[in-house]
Structures are given as structure tokens and as C-alpha cells.
PDB file of C-alpha atoms in Angstrom:
ATOM      1  CA  MET A   1      39.211 -23.763  14.971  1.00 40.00           C
ATOM      2  CA  ARG A   2      37.651 -24.951  11.454  1.00 36.00           C
ATOM      3  CA  ALA A   3      38.632 -22.593   8.468  1.00 37.00           C
ATOM      4  CA  SER A   4      34.791 -21.381   8.267  1.00 36.00           C
ATOM      5  CA  ALA A   5      35.212 -20.063  11.765  1.00 36.00           C
ATOM      6  CA  ALA A   6      38.882 -18.568  11.313  1.00 32.00           C
ATOM      7  CA  LEU A   7      38.216 -16.944   7.792  1.00 29.00           C
ATOM      8  CA  PRO A   8      36.316 -13.646   9.347  1.00 31.00           C
ATOM      9  CA  LEU A   9      39.283 -13.365  11.923  1.00 28.00           C
ATOM     10  CA  LEU A  10      41.820 -13.463   9.324  1.00 27.00           C
ATOM     11  CA  LEU A  11      39.783 -11.078   7.767  1.00 27.00           C
ATOM     12  CA  ALA A  12      39.377  -8.798  10.610  1.00 29.00           C
ATOM     13  CA  VAL A  13      43.446  -8.825  11.309  1.00 26.00           C
ATOM     14  CA  VAL A  14      44.351  -7.922   7.633  1.00 26.00           C
ATOM     15  CA  VAL A  15      42.052  -5.016   7.593  1.00 27.00           C
ATOM     16  CA  ALA A  16      43.189  -3.853  10.821  1.00 31.00           C
ATOM     17  CA  ALA A  17      46.851  -4.490   9.908  1.00 30.00           C
ATOM     18  CA  CYS A  18      46.279  -2.250   5.815  1.00 32.00           C
ATOM     19  CA  GLY A  19      44.295   0.273   8.421  1.00 35.00           C
ATOM     20  CA  ASP A  20      47.725   0.846  10.110  1.00 32.00           C
ATOM     21  CA  ALA A  21      49.865   0.865   7.348  1.00 31.00           C
ATOM     22  CA  ALA A  22      47.606   3.232   5.077  1.00 32.00           C
ATOM     23  CA  SER A  23      48.784   6.841   5.000  1.00 33.00           C
ATOM     24  CA  PRO A  24      47.069   9.233   7.325  1.00 33.00           C
ATOM     25  CA  GLY A  25      43.753  10.455   6.225  1.00 33.00           C
ATOM     26  CA  ALA A  26      43.963   8.460   2.637  1.00 31.00           C
ATOM     27  CA  SER A  27      40.041   7.369   3.265  1.00 30.00           C
ATOM     28  CA  ARG A  28      38.481  10.147   1.196  1.00 30.00           C
ATOM     29  CA  PRO A  29      39.782  12.952  -0.352  1.00 29.00           C
ATOM     30  CA  ALA A  30      39.395  16.604   1.311  1.00 31.00           C
ATOM     31  CA  SER A  31      36.340  19.504   0.234  1.00 33.00           C
ATOM     32  CA  PRO A  32      38.459  22.375  -1.035  1.00 32.00           C
ATOM     33  CA  GLY A  33      35.496  24.774   0.260  1.00 35.00           C
ATOM     34  CA  ALA A  34      34.310  22.580   3.747  1.00 36.00           C
ATOM     35  CA  THR A  35      32.803  24.507   6.556  1.00 36.00           C
ATOM     36  CA  GLY A  36      32.183  24.107  10.167  1.00 36.00           C
ATOM     37  CA  ALA A  37      28.566  22.652   9.542  1.00 35.00           C
ATOM     38  CA  GLY A  38      27.644  19.663   8.667  1.00 39.00           C
ATOM     39  CA  PRO A  39      26.380  16.319  10.189  1.00 43.00           C
ATOM     40  CA  PRO A  40      27.517  14.771  13.696  1.00 46.00           C
ATOM     41  CA  SER A  41      30.009  12.267  13.227  1.00 47.00           C
ATOM     42  CA  GLY A  42      28.260   8.684  13.768  1.00 49.00           C
ATOM     43  CA  THR A  43      25.072   9.637  11.835  1.00 52.00           C
ATOM     44  CA  PRO A  44      22.790   6.382  11.261  1.00 62.00           C
ATOM     45  CA  GLY A  45      22.930   4.947   8.425  1.00 64.00           C
ATOM     46  CA  ALA A  46      25.250   7.289   7.096  1.00 64.00           C
ATOM     47  CA  PRO A  47      28.103   5.763   5.080  1.00 70.00           C
ATOM     48  CA  THR A  48      31.362   5.885   7.110  1.00 89.00           C
ATOM     49  CA  ALA A  49      34.963   6.854   7.010  1.00 93.00           C
ATOM     50  CA  GLU A  50      37.680   6.762   8.705  1.00 95.00           C
ATOM     51  CA  VAL A  51      39.195  10.057  10.365  1.00 96.00           C
ATOM     52  CA  ARG A  52      42.859  10.500  11.953  1.00 97.00           C
ATOM     53  CA  VAL A  53      42.864  12.939  14.755  1.00 97.00           C
ATOM     54  CA  PHE A  54      46.150  13.363  16.769  1.00 97.00           C
ATOM     55  CA  LEU A  55      46.213  13.135  20.360  1.00 96.00           C
ATOM     56  CA  VAL A  56      49.306  13.273  22.804  1.00 94.00           C
ATOM     57  CA  PRO A  57      49.949   9.359  24.542  1.00 94.00           C
ATOM     58  CA  ARG A  58      50.558   8.352  27.547  1.00 90.00           C
ATOM     59  CA  GLY A  59      54.173   8.508  28.855  1.00 85.00           C
ATOM     60  CA  VAL A  60      55.770  11.029  26.209  1.00 83.00           C
ATOM     61  CA  ASP A  61      56.644  14.624  26.563  1.00 79.00           C
ATOM     62  CA  PRO A  62      53.161  16.689  25.971  1.00 73.00           C
ATOM     63  CA  CYS A  63      54.558  19.650  24.427  1.00 85.00           C
ATOM     64  CA  GLY A  64      54.144  18.872  20.716  1.00 82.00           C
ATOM     65  CA  THR A  65      54.160  14.820  20.424  1.00 92.00           C
ATOM     66  CA  VAL A  66      51.171  13.955  19.246  1.00 95.00           C
ATOM     67  CA  ALA A  67      49.814  10.446  17.855  1.00 96.00           C
ATOM     68  CA  PRO A  68      46.702   9.834  15.565  1.00 97.00           C
ATOM     69  CA  VAL A  69      43.744   7.578  16.416  1.00 97.00           C
ATOM     70  CA  VAL A  70      41.496   6.265  13.865  1.00 97.00           C
ATOM     71  CA  ARG A  71      37.740   6.896  14.429  1.00 96.00           C
ATOM     72  CA  GLN A  72      34.964   6.465  12.297  1.00 95.00           C
ATOM     73  CA  VAL A  73      32.424   8.941  11.027  1.00 93.00           C
ATOM     74  CA  ALA A  74      29.844  10.095   8.573  1.00 86.00           C
ATOM     75  CA  GLY A  75      31.507  10.183   5.876  1.00 81.00           C
ATOM     76  CA  PRO A  76      33.077  11.849   3.572  1.00 89.00           C
ATOM     77  CA  VAL A  77      36.053  13.580   5.633  1.00 90.00           C
ATOM     78  CA  ASP A  78      37.034  16.664   5.260  1.00 94.00           C
ATOM     79  CA  VAL A  79      39.128  19.003   7.288  1.00 96.00           C
ATOM     80  CA  ALA A  80      35.904  20.289   8.824  1.00 97.00           C
ATOM     81  CA  VAL A  81      34.943  16.945   9.963  1.00 96.00           C
ATOM     82  CA  ALA A  82      38.730  16.182  10.670  1.00 97.00           C
ATOM     83  CA  LEU A  83      38.955  19.380  13.084  1.00 98.00           C
ATOM     84  CA  ARG A  84      35.113  18.882  14.727  1.00 97.00           C
ATOM     85  CA  GLU A  85      36.594  15.200  16.124  1.00 97.00           C
ATOM     86  CA  LEU A  86      39.713  16.900  17.346  1.00 98.00           C
ATOM     87  CA  LEU A  87      37.672  19.505  19.153  1.00 98.00           C
ATOM     88  CA  ARG A  88      36.052  16.872  20.944  1.00 97.00           C
ATOM     89  CA  GLY A  89      38.668  15.866  22.695  1.00 97.00           C
ATOM     90  CA  PRO A  90      39.741  11.963  23.500  1.00 97.00           C
ATOM     91  CA  THR A  91      36.834   9.397  23.634  1.00 97.00           C
ATOM     92  CA  GLY A  92      36.235   7.383  26.819  1.00 96.00           C
ATOM     93  CA  ALA A  93      38.319   4.527  25.032  1.00 97.00           C
ATOM     94  CA  GLU A  94      40.902   7.129  23.990  1.00 97.00           C
ATOM     95  CA  ALA A  95      41.428   8.355  27.589  1.00 96.00           C
ATOM     96  CA  ALA A  96      41.664   5.091  28.690  1.00 97.00           C
ATOM     97  CA  ALA A  97      44.283   3.802  26.554  1.00 96.00           C
ATOM     98  CA  GLY A  98      46.449   6.852  28.331  1.00 95.00           C
ATOM     99  CA  PHE A  99      45.490   9.620  25.514  1.00 96.00           C
ATOM    100  CA  THR A 100      44.868  12.996  26.436  1.00 94.00           C
ATOM    101  CA  SER A 101      44.398  16.898  24.742  1.00 94.00           C
ATOM    102  CA  LEU A 102      43.842  19.991  25.234  1.00 94.00           C
ATOM    103  CA  PHE A 103      40.576  19.979  23.466  1.00 96.00           C
ATOM    104  CA  GLY A 104      37.602  17.836  25.365  1.00 96.00           C
ATOM    105  CA  PRO A 105      33.757  19.549  25.785  1.00 96.00           C
ATOM    106  CA  ALA A 106      34.703  23.049  26.201  1.00 96.00           C
ATOM    107  CA  THR A 107      36.089  23.228  22.607  1.00 97.00           C
ATOM    108  CA  ALA A 108      33.638  20.529  21.173  1.00 97.00           C
ATOM    109  CA  ASP A 109      31.887  23.568  19.041  1.00 97.00           C
ATOM    110  CA  ALA A 110      34.770  25.886  18.696  1.00 98.00           C
ATOM    111  CA  LEU A 111      35.001  25.234  14.972  1.00 98.00           C
ATOM    112  CA  LEU A 112      33.100  28.315  13.199  1.00 98.00           C
ATOM    113  CA  ASP A 113      34.546  28.340   9.352  1.00 97.00           C
ATOM    114  CA  VAL A 114      37.492  25.949   7.662  1.00 97.00           C
ATOM    115  CA  ARG A 115      38.310  26.609   4.079  1.00 95.00           C
ATOM    116  CA  ILE A 116      41.373  25.342   2.037  1.00 96.00           C
ATOM    117  CA  VAL A 117      42.797  27.862  -0.165  1.00 96.00           C
ATOM    118  CA  GLU A 118      46.281  26.632  -2.387  1.00 96.00           C
ATOM    119  CA  GLY A 119      46.564  24.139  -0.062  1.00 96.00           C
ATOM    120  CA  ILE A 120      46.487  26.191   2.903  1.00 97.00           C
ATOM    121  CA  ALA A 121      43.555  25.324   5.829  1.00 97.00           C
ATOM    122  CA  HIS A 122      42.193  28.166   6.988  1.00 97.00           C
ATOM    123  CA  ALA A 123      40.171  27.560  10.131  1.00 98.00           C
ATOM    124  CA  SER A 124      38.405  30.659  11.908  1.00 98.00           C
ATOM    125  CA  PHE A 125      37.366  29.200  16.050  1.00 98.00           C
ATOM    126  CA  ARG A 126      35.555  31.048  18.669  1.00 97.00           C
ATOM    127  CA  ASP A 127      37.998  32.522  20.825  1.00 97.00           C
ATOM    128  CA  LEU A 128      39.389  29.509  22.996  1.00 96.00           C
ATOM    129  CA  ARG A 129      41.590  31.695  25.428  1.00 94.00           C
ATOM    130  CA  ALA A 130      38.869  31.041  28.353  1.00 94.00           C
ATOM    131  CA  ALA A 131      38.299  26.822  27.368  1.00 95.00           C
ATOM    132  CA  ILE A 132      42.056  26.429  26.931  1.00 93.00           C
ATOM    133  CA  PRO A 133      44.277  29.146  29.602  1.00 88.00           C
ATOM    134  CA  ASN A 134      47.137  26.628  30.069  1.00 81.00           C
ATOM    135  CA  ALA A 135      47.808  27.474  25.693  1.00 84.00           C
ATOM    136  CA  SER A 136      49.825  30.210  26.342  1.00 80.00           C
ATOM    137  CA  SER A 137      52.405  28.698  28.115  1.00 85.00           C
ATOM    138  CA  SER A 138      55.410  27.146  25.548  1.00 84.00           C
ATOM    139  CA  CYS A 139      54.388  23.769  26.082  1.00 88.00           C
ATOM    140  CA  GLY A 140      50.345  24.272  25.711  1.00 87.00           C
ATOM    141  CA  SER A 141      51.377  26.213  22.404  1.00 91.00           C
ATOM    142  CA  ALA A 142      53.821  23.163  21.306  1.00 92.00           C
ATOM    143  CA  ALA A 143      50.619  21.236  22.289  1.00 92.00           C
ATOM    144  CA  LEU A 144      47.626  22.774  20.768  1.00 94.00           C
ATOM    145  CA  LEU A 145      49.627  23.581  17.205  1.00 95.00           C
ATOM    146  CA  ALA A 146      51.111  19.621  17.033  1.00 95.00           C
ATOM    147  CA  ALA A 147      47.378  18.516  17.635  1.00 97.00           C
ATOM    148  CA  LEU A 148      46.063  21.087  14.876  1.00 97.00           C
ATOM    149  CA  ASP A 149      48.992  20.636  12.416  1.00 97.00           C
ATOM    150  CA  ALA A 150      48.626  16.772  12.376  1.00 97.00           C
ATOM    151  CA  THR A 151      45.364  16.865  12.139  1.00 98.00           C
ATOM    152  CA  LEU A 152      44.865  18.676   8.875  1.00 97.00           C
ATOM    153  CA  ALA A 153      48.152  17.292   7.652  1.00 96.00           C
ATOM    154  CA  ALA A 154      46.169  14.040   7.421  1.00 96.00           C
ATOM    155  CA  VAL A 155      43.538  15.145   4.999  1.00 95.00           C
ATOM    156  CA  PRO A 156      44.719  15.386   1.722  1.00 94.00           C
ATOM    157  CA  GLY A 157      45.080  18.349  -0.282  1.00 94.00           C
ATOM    158  CA  VAL A 158      45.974  20.309   2.910  1.00 96.00           C
ATOM    159  CA  ARG A 159      49.991  21.267   2.717  1.00 95.00           C
ATOM    160  CA  GLY A 160      49.663  23.822   5.735  1.00 95.00           C
ATOM    161  CA  ALA A 161      47.567  25.905   7.737  1.00 97.00           C
ATOM    162  CA  ARG A 162      46.802  29.358   9.550  1.00 97.00           C
ATOM    163  CA  TYR A 163      44.500  29.854  12.599  1.00 98.00           C
ATOM    164  CA  SER A 164      42.601  32.423  13.551  1.00 98.00           C
ATOM    165  CA  PHE A 165      39.737  33.384  16.256  1.00 98.00           C
ATOM    166  CA  GLY A 166      36.861  34.535  14.436  1.00 97.00           C
ATOM    167  CA  GLY A 167      38.817  35.599  11.250  1.00 96.00           C
ATOM    168  CA  ASP A 168      42.099  37.227  13.058  1.00 97.00           C
ATOM    169  CA  GLU A 169      44.654  36.027  12.898  1.00 97.00           C
ATOM    170  CA  ALA A 170      46.589  37.958  15.068  1.00 96.00           C
ATOM    171  CA  ALA A 171      44.312  37.586  18.169  1.00 97.00           C
ATOM    172  CA  PHE A 172      45.080  33.735  17.861  1.00 97.00           C
ATOM    173  CA  TYR A 173      49.030  33.818  17.399  1.00 96.00           C
ATOM    174  CA  GLU A 174      49.105  36.705  19.983  1.00 94.00           C
ATOM    175  CA  TRP A 175      47.373  34.051  22.322  1.00 94.00           C
ATOM    176  CA  LEU A 176      50.057  31.554  21.827  1.00 93.00           C
ATOM    177  CA  GLN A 177      52.776  34.519  22.256  1.00 91.00           C
ATOM    178  CA  MET A 178      53.850  33.815  18.779  1.00 92.00           C
ATOM    179  CA  SER A 179      53.657  35.540  15.341  1.00 91.00           C
ATOM    180  CA  PRO A 180      51.144  34.577  12.486  1.00 90.00           C
ATOM    181  CA  PRO A 181      52.903  32.460  10.137  1.00 87.00           C
ATOM    182  CA  ASP A 182      53.593  34.635   7.152  1.00 81.00           C
TER     183      ASP A 182
END
């Protein structure tokens, strides 16, 4: 192979390796006042950025074990972008690679609002009980919270999270058979 032909391949390998070694969410800072509204990912002509969402990989205990997948989205990345990507569920390529999730087409538009207050992401969803009925089991709730928590933790500036249905935290955590965090 000629040196001029090998250079693009070498560059692609180096960029891919650096992307895997980067800390989660290191591509862009979080927007402190983000909401659920915004352009869809992959808007033509928009600058792109990487977002990490956490899904259940093939061959592991699905009760809370998640792994990151990297997606290209219209930039910049903030908590709303990360959650919208997670709520879409695995892409076709991710599913073919063995990733699963409780999230999918039925939850894709579930984010109502998300904001960061003193490092804590407060995410409000439409009522997900009908869309994800098995999340109320101990395994289901562990898988759901692991995916949400890890995806938000990958966004710079987020050190914790709280969830609600339309602002009602008690309803969200009751669904998961848990008490709201203190």
C-alpha cells in the first residue's frame, strides 16, 4: 500500500482509538437550562457531536448492566440531546450488534423537560407506565435507572439525577417500587 493511501486509514484508526479512550460525554459541555425541545439528531448541515447513551449489551445480566454506544448527533450535546437519544432505543445497527434497552419507539417522545440544578439533572417524562410495563420489576427498574443514570452522568456537569412523570417524582419512583431519592 502506498503511503498516501495508508494515511487516511491510519488517521481513521487513530481517531477511533482516541474516541474510545475519551471520558464519557467529553465532546461538549452541558447546557444548564436545557429542555426537551430542539432539533432532531442528524439534521443535515448541522455541526455534529458525539453523545454516549448506555444500553444493555448482549451476553450480560440485563438487570442494571449497561455499556456505552456512541452516536453522531446535531451538536452541541446537552442533557436533553442525551436523553432523547436514549429514549429512542437502540438503532438498527446497535440492535444488530446485540444491544437492547427498555426504551424504543414507544418512548422516543417521552421527554417533557430536563434541567440541571446544582449538578443534579431533573428529568420529567410523560407517563411511561403503559410503554414500559416491565420496569416495575426489580430487574426492570434496575435496568431503566442504570441506562438513565449512566447516560446523564456522561454529560459534563451532571453528578446526579432525579426523575418524574410530569413533575411528579413520587409517581415515577412508586412505579419502580422505590422511594424518591433524598
